[in-house]
CSV table of C-alpha atoms and ligand atoms in Angstrom, one decimal:
chain,number,residue,atom,x,y,z
O,1,UNK,CA,32.8,72.2,46.5
O,2,UNK,CA,32.7,68.4,47.0
O,3,UNK,CA,34.2,66.5,44.1
O,4,UNK,CA,34.0,62.9,42.9
O,5,UNK,CA,36.4,60.9,40.6
O,6,UNK,CA,34.7,58.6,38.1
O,7,UNK,CA,36.5,56.2,35.8
O,8,UNK,CA,35.0,56.2,32.3
O,9,UNK,CA,35.4,53.1,30.1
O,10,UNK,CA,33.6,54.0,26.9
O,11,UNK,CA,34.7,50.7,25.3
O,12,UNK,CA,33.6,49.7,21.8
O,13,UNK,CA,31.0,50.5,19.2
O,14,UNK,CA,28.2,52.7,20.5
O,15,UNK,CA,29.7,52.5,24.0
O,16,UNK,CA,31.8,55.7,23.7
O,17,UNK,CA,29.0,57.4,21.7
O,18,UNK,CA,26.4,57.1,24.4
O,19,UNK,CA,28.7,57.5,27.4
O,20,UNK,CA,29.9,61.0,26.2
O,21,UNK,CA,26.2,62.0,26.1
O,22,UNK,CA,25.7,60.7,29.6
O,23,UNK,CA,28.6,62.7,30.8
O,24,UNK,CA,27.2,65.9,29.3
O,25,UNK,CA,23.9,65.6,31.0
O,26,UNK,CA,25.4,64.4,34.3
O,27,UNK,CA,27.6,67.4,34.4
O,28,UNK,CA,24.5,69.6,34.2
O,29,UNK,CA,22.4,67.5,36.6
O,30,UNK,CA,25.0,67.6,39.4
O,31,UNK,CA,24.6,71.4,39.7
O,32,UNK,CA,21.5,70.4,41.8
O,33,UNK,CA,23.8,69.1,44.5
O,34,UNK,CA,26.5,71.7,43.9
O,35,UNK,CA,29.2,69.1,43.4
O,36,UNK,CA,31.8,68.4,40.7
O,37,UNK,CA,32.8,65.2,38.9
O,38,UNK,CA,36.3,64.6,37.5
O,39,UNK,CA,35.9,62.1,34.6
O,40,UNK,CA,38.9,60.0,34.0
O,41,UNK,CA,38.6,58.5,30.5
O,42,UNK,CA,40.4,55.2,30.1
O,43,UNK,CA,40.9,53.9,26.6
O,44,UNK,CA,40.4,50.2,27.5
O,45,UNK,CA,38.6,48.5,24.7
O,46,UNK,CA,38.9,46.1,21.8
O,47,UNK,CA,41.1,48.6,20.0
O,48,UNK,CA,43.3,48.8,23.0
O,49,UNK,CA,43.5,45.0,22.9
O,50,UNK,CA,44.5,45.1,19.2
O,51,UNK,CA,47.3,47.5,20.0
O,52,UNK,CA,48.6,46.0,23.2
O,53,UNK,CA,47.5,42.4,23.5
O,54,UNK,CA,45.6,43.1,26.7
O,55,UNK,CA,42.3,44.8,27.6
O,56,UNK,CA,43.8,46.9,30.3
O,57,UNK,CA,47.3,47.6,31.7
O,58,UNK,CA,48.8,45.5,34.5
O,59,UNK,CA,47.9,48.0,37.2
O,60,UNK,CA,44.4,48.5,35.7
O,61,UNK,CA,42.6,47.3,38.9
O,62,UNK,CA,44.7,49.6,41.0
O,63,UNK,CA,43.8,52.5,38.7
O,64,UNK,CA,40.1,51.7,38.9
O,65,UNK,CA,40.2,51.3,42.6
O,66,UNK,CA,41.2,55.0,43.0
O,67,UNK,CA,37.8,56.1,41.8
O,68,UNK,CA,34.4,56.6,43.5
O,69,UNK,CA,32.7,54.6,40.8
O,70,UNK,CA,33.0,53.5,37.2
O,71,UNK,CA,30.8,54.4,34.2
O,72,UNK,CA,31.1,51.9,31.3
O,73,UNK,CA,29.7,51.9,27.8
O,74,UNK,CA,30.0,48.5,26.2
O,75,UNK,CA,32.7,46.0,25.3
O,76,UNK,CA,32.6,43.7,22.3
O,77,UNK,CA,33.8,44.1,18.7
O,78,UNK,CA,33.1,41.8,15.8
O,79,UNK,CA,36.8,41.4,14.9
O,80,UNK,CA,37.9,40.2,18.3
O,81,UNK,CA,36.4,37.1,19.9
O,82,UNK,CA,34.0,38.0,22.7
O,83,UNK,CA,35.4,35.4,25.1
O,84,UNK,CA,38.7,37.3,25.0
O,85,UNK,CA,37.4,40.9,25.3
O,86,UNK,CA,34.7,40.2,27.9
O,87,UNK,CA,36.9,38.0,30.0
O,88,UNK,CA,39.7,40.6,29.9
O,89,UNK,CA,37.7,43.4,31.6
O,90,UNK,CA,34.0,43.4,32.2
O,91,UNK,CA,33.4,39.9,33.7
O,92,UNK,CA,36.5,39.9,35.9
O,93,UNK,CA,35.6,43.4,37.1
O,94,UNK,CA,32.3,42.2,38.4
O,95,UNK,CA,34.0,39.4,40.4
O,96,UNK,CA,37.2,41.3,41.4
O,97,UNK,CA,35.2,44.3,42.8
O,98,UNK,CA,32.6,41.9,44.3
O,99,UNK,CA,29.8,43.7,42.4
O,100,UNK,CA,27.5,40.8,43.3
O,101,UNK,CA,24.4,42.9,43.0
O,102,UNK,CA,23.4,43.6,39.4
O,103,UNK,CA,20.4,46.0,39.6
O,104,UNK,CA,18.4,46.2,36.4
O,105,UNK,CA,15.2,48.3,36.6
O,106,UNK,CA,12.4,47.8,34.1
O,107,UNK,CA,10.0,50.7,33.8
O,108,UNK,CA,7.5,51.6,31.1
O,109,UNK,CA,7.8,55.4,30.7
O,110,UNK,CA,5.0,57.6,29.7
O,111,UNK,CA,5.2,58.3,25.9
O,112,UNK,CA,6.8,55.0,25.2
O,113,UNK,CA,4.9,52.3,23.5
O,114,UNK,CA,5.3,48.7,24.7
O,115,UNK,CA,5.1,45.9,22.2
O,116,UNK,CA,2.6,44.5,24.7
O,117,UNK,CA,-0.6,46.3,23.6
O,118,UNK,CA,-2.3,46.3,27.0
O,119,UNK,CA,0.5,47.8,29.0
O,120,UNK,CA,0.1,51.5,30.1
O,121,UNK,CA,2.8,53.9,31.4
O,122,UNK,CA,4.0,52.8,34.8
O,123,UNK,CA,2.2,49.5,34.6
O,124,UNK,CA,5.5,47.7,34.1
O,125,UNK,CA,7.6,48.7,37.1
O,126,UNK,CA,10.0,46.1,38.5
O,127,UNK,CA,13.7,45.6,39.3
O,128,UNK,CA,15.7,42.5,38.5
O,129,UNK,CA,18.3,41.6,41.2
O,130,UNK,CA,20.8,39.6,39.1
O,131,UNK,CA,23.5,37.6,40.9
O,132,UNK,CA,26.7,38.9,39.3
O,133,UNK,CA,29.7,37.0,40.5
O,134,UNK,CA,29.1,33.2,40.2
O,135,UNK,CA,26.4,30.8,38.9
O,136,UNK,CA,26.6,29.9,35.3
O,137,UNK,CA,29.3,32.6,34.7
O,138,UNK,CA,31.9,31.0,36.9
O,139,UNK,CA,35.1,30.7,34.8
O,140,UNK,CA,35.5,27.1,35.8
O,141,UNK,CA,36.0,24.3,33.3
O,142,UNK,CA,38.3,23.5,30.4
O,143,UNK,CA,38.8,22.0,27.1
O,144,UNK,CA,40.4,18.7,26.5
O,145,UNK,CA,41.6,17.1,23.2
O,146,UNK,CA,41.2,20.5,21.5
O,147,UNK,CA,40.6,20.3,17.8
O,148,UNK,CA,40.2,16.5,17.7
O,149,UNK,CA,36.9,14.7,16.9
O,150,UNK,CA,36.7,13.6,20.6
O,151,UNK,CA,37.2,17.1,22.0
O,152,UNK,CA,35.5,17.8,25.3
O,153,UNK,CA,34.4,21.1,26.8
O,154,UNK,CA,33.3,21.3,30.4
O,155,UNK,CA,31.7,24.4,31.9
O,156,UNK,CA,30.7,24.2,35.5
O,157,UNK,CA,28.2,26.4,37.2
O,158,UNK,CA,29.0,27.4,40.8
O,159,UNK,CA,26.3,28.1,43.3
O,160,UNK,CA,27.4,28.9,46.9
O,161,UNK,CA,25.1,29.3,49.9
O,162,UNK,CA,26.8,32.6,50.6
O,163,UNK,CA,26.4,33.8,47.0
O,164,UNK,CA,22.7,32.9,46.9
O,165,UNK,CA,22.0,34.2,50.3
O,166,UNK,CA,23.5,37.7,49.8
O,167,UNK,CA,21.7,38.4,46.6
O,168,UNK,CA,18.4,37.2,48.0
O,169,UNK,CA,18.7,39.3,51.1
O,170,UNK,CA,19.4,42.3,49.0
O,171,UNK,CA,16.3,41.5,46.9
O,172,UNK,CA,14.1,41.2,50.0
O,173,UNK,CA,15.5,44.4,51.5
O,174,UNK,CA,14.9,46.1,48.1
O,175,UNK,CA,11.3,44.8,48.0
O,176,UNK,CA,10.6,46.3,51.4
O,177,UNK,CA,11.3,49.7,49.9
O,178,UNK,CA,8.9,48.9,47.0
O,179,UNK,CA,5.7,46.8,46.8
O,180,UNK,CA,6.9,44.0,49.1
O,181,UNK,CA,7.0,41.1,46.6
O,182,UNK,CA,10.0,39.0,45.5
O,183,UNK,CA,9.9,36.5,42.6
O,184,UNK,CA,12.8,33.9,42.5
O,185,UNK,CA,13.7,32.5,39.1
O,186,UNK,CA,14.7,28.8,39.2
O,187,UNK,CA,15.2,25.7,37.1
O,188,UNK,CA,15.4,23.2,39.9
O,189,UNK,CA,13.2,20.7,38.0
O,190,UNK,CA,16.2,20.1,35.7
O,191,UNK,CA,19.3,21.4,37.5
O,192,UNK,CA,19.1,19.4,40.6
O,193,UNK,CA,22.2,20.6,42.5
O,194,UNK,CA,22.8,24.3,42.0
O,195,UNK,CA,19.2,25.3,41.5
O,196,UNK,CA,18.0,23.2,44.3
O,197,UNK,CA,20.4,24.9,46.6
O,198,UNK,CA,19.2,28.2,45.2
O,199,UNK,CA,15.6,27.3,46.1
O,200,UNK,CA,16.5,26.1,49.6
O,201,UNK,CA,18.3,29.4,50.3
O,202,UNK,CA,15.4,31.3,49.0
O,203,UNK,CA,13.0,29.4,51.2
O,204,UNK,CA,15.3,30.1,54.3
O,205,UNK,CA,15.8,33.8,53.6
O,206,UNK,CA,12.1,34.4,52.8
O,207,UNK,CA,11.3,33.3,56.4
O,208,UNK,CA,13.2,36.4,57.7
O,209,UNK,CA,10.8,38.6,55.7
O,210,UNK,CA,7.3,37.5,56.5
O,211,UNK,CA,6.0,40.9,55.4
O,212,UNK,CA,7.3,40.3,51.9
O,213,UNK,CA,5.4,38.0,49.5
O,214,UNK,CA,7.7,35.3,48.1
O,215,UNK,CA,7.0,33.7,44.8
O,216,UNK,CA,9.0,31.1,42.8
O,217,UNK,CA,8.9,30.7,39.0
O,218,UNK,CA,10.7,28.3,36.7
O,219,UNK,CA,12.7,30.3,34.1
O,220,UNK,CA,10.8,29.0,31.1
O,221,UNK,CA,7.5,30.1,32.7
O,222,UNK,CA,9.0,33.4,33.9
O,223,UNK,CA,10.0,34.2,30.3
O,224,UNK,CA,6.3,33.7,29.4
O,225,UNK,CA,5.1,35.7,32.3
O,226,UNK,CA,7.4,38.6,31.5
O,227,UNK,CA,5.2,38.9,28.4
O,228,UNK,CA,1.8,37.7,29.8
O,229,UNK,CA,1.8,39.5,33.2
O,230,UNK,CA,4.8,41.9,33.5
O,231,UNK,CA,2.7,44.2,35.7
O,232,UNK,CA,2.7,41.5,38.4
O,233,UNK,CA,6.4,41.7,39.2
O,234,UNK,CA,8.0,43.9,41.8
O,235,UNK,CA,11.5,42.5,42.6
O,236,UNK,CA,12.8,39.6,40.6
O,237,UNK,CA,15.9,37.7,41.9
O,238,UNK,CA,17.8,35.5,39.4
O,239,UNK,CA,21.0,33.8,38.8
O,240,UNK,CA,23.7,35.3,36.6
O,241,UNK,CA,22.6,33.8,33.3
O,242,UNK,CA,18.9,33.8,33.9
O,243,UNK,CA,19.1,37.4,35.0
O,244,UNK,CA,21.1,38.3,31.9
O,245,UNK,CA,18.5,36.8,29.5
O,246,UNK,CA,15.5,38.1,31.3
O,247,UNK,CA,16.8,41.7,31.3
O,248,UNK,CA,17.0,41.9,27.5
O,249,UNK,CA,13.3,40.7,27.6
O,250,UNK,CA,12.4,43.3,30.2
O,251,UNK,CA,14.2,46.0,28.2
O,252,UNK,CA,12.2,45.3,25.0
O,253,UNK,CA,8.8,45.1,26.8
O,254,UNK,CA,9.5,48.5,28.2
O,255,UNK,CA,10.2,49.9,24.7
O,256,UNK,CA,13.9,49.4,23.8
O,257,UNK,CA,17.3,48.1,24.6
O,258,UNK,CA,18.2,51.8,24.4
O,259,UNK,CA,16.3,52.6,27.6
O,260,UNK,CA,17.6,49.8,30.0
O,261,UNK,CA,20.0,50.9,32.7
O,262,UNK,CA,22.0,48.9,35.2
O,263,UNK,CA,24.3,49.1,38.2
O,264,UNK,CA,26.9,46.5,39.2
O,265,UNK,CA,27.0,47.2,42.9
O,266,UNK,CA,29.3,46.3,45.7
O,267,UNK,CA,26.9,47.0,48.5
O,268,UNK,CA,29.6,47.0,51.2
O,269,UNK,CA,31.4,49.8,49.3
O,270,UNK,CA,34.8,48.1,49.7
O,271,UNK,CA,35.3,48.4,45.9
O,272,UNK,CA,34.0,50.8,43.3
O,273,UNK,CA,30.6,50.0,41.8
O,274,UNK,CA,30.2,50.1,38.0
O,275,UNK,CA,27.2,51.5,36.0
O,276,UNK,CA,26.5,50.6,32.4
O,277,UNK,CA,23.6,50.3,30.0
O,278,UNK,CA,22.2,46.8,29.7
O,279,UNK,CA,22.8,46.9,25.9
O,280,UNK,CA,26.1,46.0,24.1
O,281,UNK,CA,28.2,47.7,21.6
O,282,UNK,CA,25.5,47.4,18.8
O,283,UNK,CA,27.9,47.0,15.8
O,284,UNK,CA,24.9,47.2,13.5
O,285,UNK,CA,24.4,50.9,14.3
O,286,UNK,CA,27.8,52.0,15.6
O,287,UNK,CA,29.3,55.1,14.0
O,288,UNK,CA,26.0,56.3,12.6
O,289,UNK,CA,25.2,58.7,15.4
O,290,UNK,CA,21.8,57.2,16.0
O,291,UNK,CA,22.3,55.1,19.2
O,292,UNK,CA,19.8,55.9,21.9
O,293,UNK,CA,21.8,57.5,24.8
O,294,UNK,CA,19.0,57.3,27.3
O,295,UNK,CA,20.0,53.9,28.8
O,296,UNK,CA,23.5,55.3,29.4
O,297,UNK,CA,22.0,58.5,31.0
O,298,UNK,CA,19.7,56.5,33.2
O,299,UNK,CA,22.7,54.4,34.3
O,300,UNK,CA,24.5,57.6,35.1
O,301,UNK,CA,21.4,58.6,37.3
O,302,UNK,CA,21.9,55.3,39.1
O,303,UNK,CA,25.5,56.2,39.6
O,304,UNK,CA,24.4,59.6,41.1
O,305,UNK,CA,22.1,57.8,43.5
O,306,UNK,CA,25.0,55.5,44.5
O,307,UNK,CA,27.1,58.7,45.3
O,308,UNK,CA,24.1,59.8,47.4
O,309,UNK,CA,23.5,62.8,45.1
O,310,UNK,CA,19.7,62.2,45.2
O,311,UNK,CA,18.7,65.6,43.9
O,312,UNK,CA,20.9,65.3,40.9
O,313,UNK,CA,19.8,61.8,40.2
O,314,UNK,CA,16.1,62.8,40.4
O,315,UNK,CA,16.6,65.8,38.2
O,316,UNK,CA,18.3,63.7,35.5
O,317,UNK,CA,15.7,60.9,35.7
O,318,UNK,CA,12.8,63.3,35.5
O,319,UNK,CA,14.4,65.1,32.5
O,320,UNK,CA,14.6,61.8,30.7
O,321,UNK,CA,11.0,61.1,31.6
O,322,UNK,CA,10.0,64.5,30.2
O,323,UNK,CA,11.7,64.0,26.9
O,324,UNK,CA,10.1,60.6,26.5
O,325,UNK,CA,6.7,62.0,27.4
O,326,UNK,CA,7.1,64.7,24.8
O,327,UNK,CA,7.4,62.0,22.1
O,328,UNK,CA,10.3,63.8,20.4
O,329,UNK,CA,13.1,63.9,19.7
O,330,UNK,CA,13.5,60.1,19.3
O,331,UNK,CA,16.1,57.8,18.0
O,332,UNK,CA,15.1,55.1,15.4
O,333,UNK,CA,14.9,52.3,18.1
O,334,UNK,CA,11.9,54.3,19.5
O,335,UNK,CA,10.4,54.9,16.0
O,336,UNK,CA,12.0,58.3,15.4
O,337,UNK,CA,14.5,59.8,13.0
O,338,UNK,CA,16.6,61.8,15.3
O,339,UNK,CA,20.2,61.6,16.2
O,340,UNK,CA,21.9,60.7,19.5
O,341,UNK,CA,22.9,64.3,20.1
O,342,UNK,CA,19.4,65.7,19.6
O,343,UNK,CA,18.3,63.6,22.6
O,344,UNK,CA,21.1,65.1,24.7
O,345,UNK,CA,20.1,68.6,23.8
O,346,UNK,CA,16.5,67.9,24.8
O,347,UNK,CA,17.6,66.3,28.1
O,348,UNK,CA,19.9,69.2,28.9
O,349,UNK,CA,17.0,71.6,28.2
O,350,UNK,CA,14.7,69.6,30.5
O,351,UNK,CA,17.0,69.5,33.5
O,352,UNK,CA,15.8,71.8,36.2
O,353,UNK,CA,18.6,73.0,38.3
B,401,LIG,P1,23.4,44.7,21.6
B,401,LIG,O1,22.7,45.0,22.9
B,401,LIG,O2,24.7,45.4,21.3
B,401,LIG,O3,22.4,45.0,20.4
B,401,LIG,C1,21.2,44.3,20.2
B,401,LIG,C2,20.2,45.1,19.3
B,401,LIG,O4,19.8,46.2,20.1
B,401,LIG,C3,20.9,45.6,18.1
B,401,LIG,O5,20.0,45.6,17.0
B,401,LIG,C4,21.2,47.0,18.5
B,401,LIG,O6,21.3,47.9,17.4
B,401,LIG,C5,20.1,47.4,19.4
B,401,LIG,N1,20.5,48.4,20.4
B,401,LIG,C6,21.3,48.1,21.5
B,401,LIG,N2,21.5,49.2,22.2
B,401,LIG,C7,20.9,50.3,21.5
B,401,LIG,C8,20.8,51.7,21.7
B,401,LIG,N3,21.4,52.3,22.8
B,401,LIG,N4,20.1,52.4,20.8
B,401,LIG,C9,19.5,51.8,19.8
B,401,LIG,N5,19.6,50.5,19.5
B,401,LIG,C10,20.3,49.7,20.4
B,401,LIG,O7,23.7,43.1,21.6
B,401,LIG,P2,24.5,42.2,20.6
B,401,LIG,O8,24.3,42.7,19.2
B,401,LIG,O9,24.1,40.8,20.9
B,401,LIG,O10,26.0,42.4,21.1
B,401,LIG,C11,27.0,43.2,20.4
B,401,LIG,C12,28.3,43.1,21.1
B,401,LIG,O11,28.2,43.7,22.4
B,401,LIG,C13,28.8,41.7,21.4
B,401,LIG,O12,30.2,41.7,21.3
B,401,LIG,C14,28.4,41.4,22.8
B,401,LIG,O13,29.2,40.4,23.5
B,401,LIG,C15,28.6,42.8,23.4
B,401,LIG,N6,27.8,43.1,24.7
B,401,LIG,C16,28.4,43.8,25.6
B,401,LIG,C17,27.7,44.2,26.7
B,401,LIG,C18,28.5,45.0,27.8
B,401,LIG,O14,29.6,45.4,27.6
B,401,LIG,N7,27.9,45.2,29.0
B,401,LIG,C19,26.4,43.9,26.9
B,401,LIG,C20,25.8,43.1,25.9
B,401,LIG,C21,26.5,42.7,24.8
B,402,LIG,C1,25.3,42.0,30.0
B,402,LIG,C2,26.1,41.4,28.9
B,402,LIG,C3,27.2,40.6,29.5
B,402,LIG,C4,26.7,39.5,30.4
B,402,LIG,C5,28.1,39.9,28.4
B,402,LIG,C6,28.6,41.0,27.4
B,402,LIG,C7,29.2,39.1,28.9
B,402,LIG,O1,25.2,40.6,28.1
B,402,LIG,O2,25.9,42.8,30.8
B,402,LIG,O3,24.1,41.8,30.1
B,402,LIG,O4,26.3,38.4,29.9
B,402,LIG,O5,26.6,39.7,31.6
B,403,LIG,MN1,23.1,40.8,28.5
């Protein structure tokens, strides 16, 4: 029987709560492909940081590299500054493993009510291709005269031609497998270096895809259009920060943060890719057993697709769809009163092997 090794970083808050549920349903779904997964749980988290002073051991990258993929919950704890925890594990991982493609699908499932009253099931159906290794997230800059009245902080955004080009090509290739439309998010009216390069590369790449409709939107107008006409998007390509912000918006217009899945992908497969829900550690509901595990489960389905276990991925995804369509059980974020584990039981029952 074929077997895969997956590194599991539950992390903080609701991270471990939802990831354990995702593992349970994935173990069931993979029976469709007749394979096995060995889950290697790693304790790297804010608690690990409080005990050891680092987010992961010195050989952490080597350990991760020995896996076929990584499943992550969330990192971030109210008692440790985010700039320490996120810069000790999650953000460096995206760069180190060259996971430059951050895929974030937005889909309005049947049985889920969008806060946008005109949207029907399936009418919102797009994928954000977020650049994941440079842009506004480049760790370039510094602080000078710290703590003095004339303190200076400099944070430099990095846009490279190669970085823009590879995410945009991925977006156009992706659009060819969907409805053949790509929308590029920009702010070249204000950011006249990085975003102008972004636009120029988009223009150049789009010429190689005459069969794909190319559209350009300023980020402020795009935020409006995610609300006004979300049904008009197919593939959206955005820089690191713009893609981050827009995907919380795309999560809520499709019902909840608790439904939004993502993959941090190294398309060349030189390094392991990492799959995680879009949401964070949700300290406001952590420990209560009421987190929605569906975003984690849908992220696990993306992981299965990445492992080319298409039958298992489809089985898991359609089980999630069935549970949502049934309208119950539901966690409070979707208007219900049910617990995390009740959702898992329902998904397990809905998986057809
Ligand atoms: P968040 O996504 O954790 O929570 C935002 C809101 O959505 C909260 O009200 C929360 O209860 C709700 N929510 C999120 N996921 C849910 C789920 N599965 N079920 C039900 N409700 C859910 O964002 P935040 O509060 O801004 O951030 C909390 C911490 O998480 C911070 O430390 C932040 O830096 C970190 N964070 C980490 C990641 C990651 O590891 N990938 C992503 C985002 C935020
Ligand atoms: C996300 C998160 C991260 C990001 C944070 C935790 C650094 O918000 O994955 O969307 O901004 O990329
Ligand atoms: Mn985010």
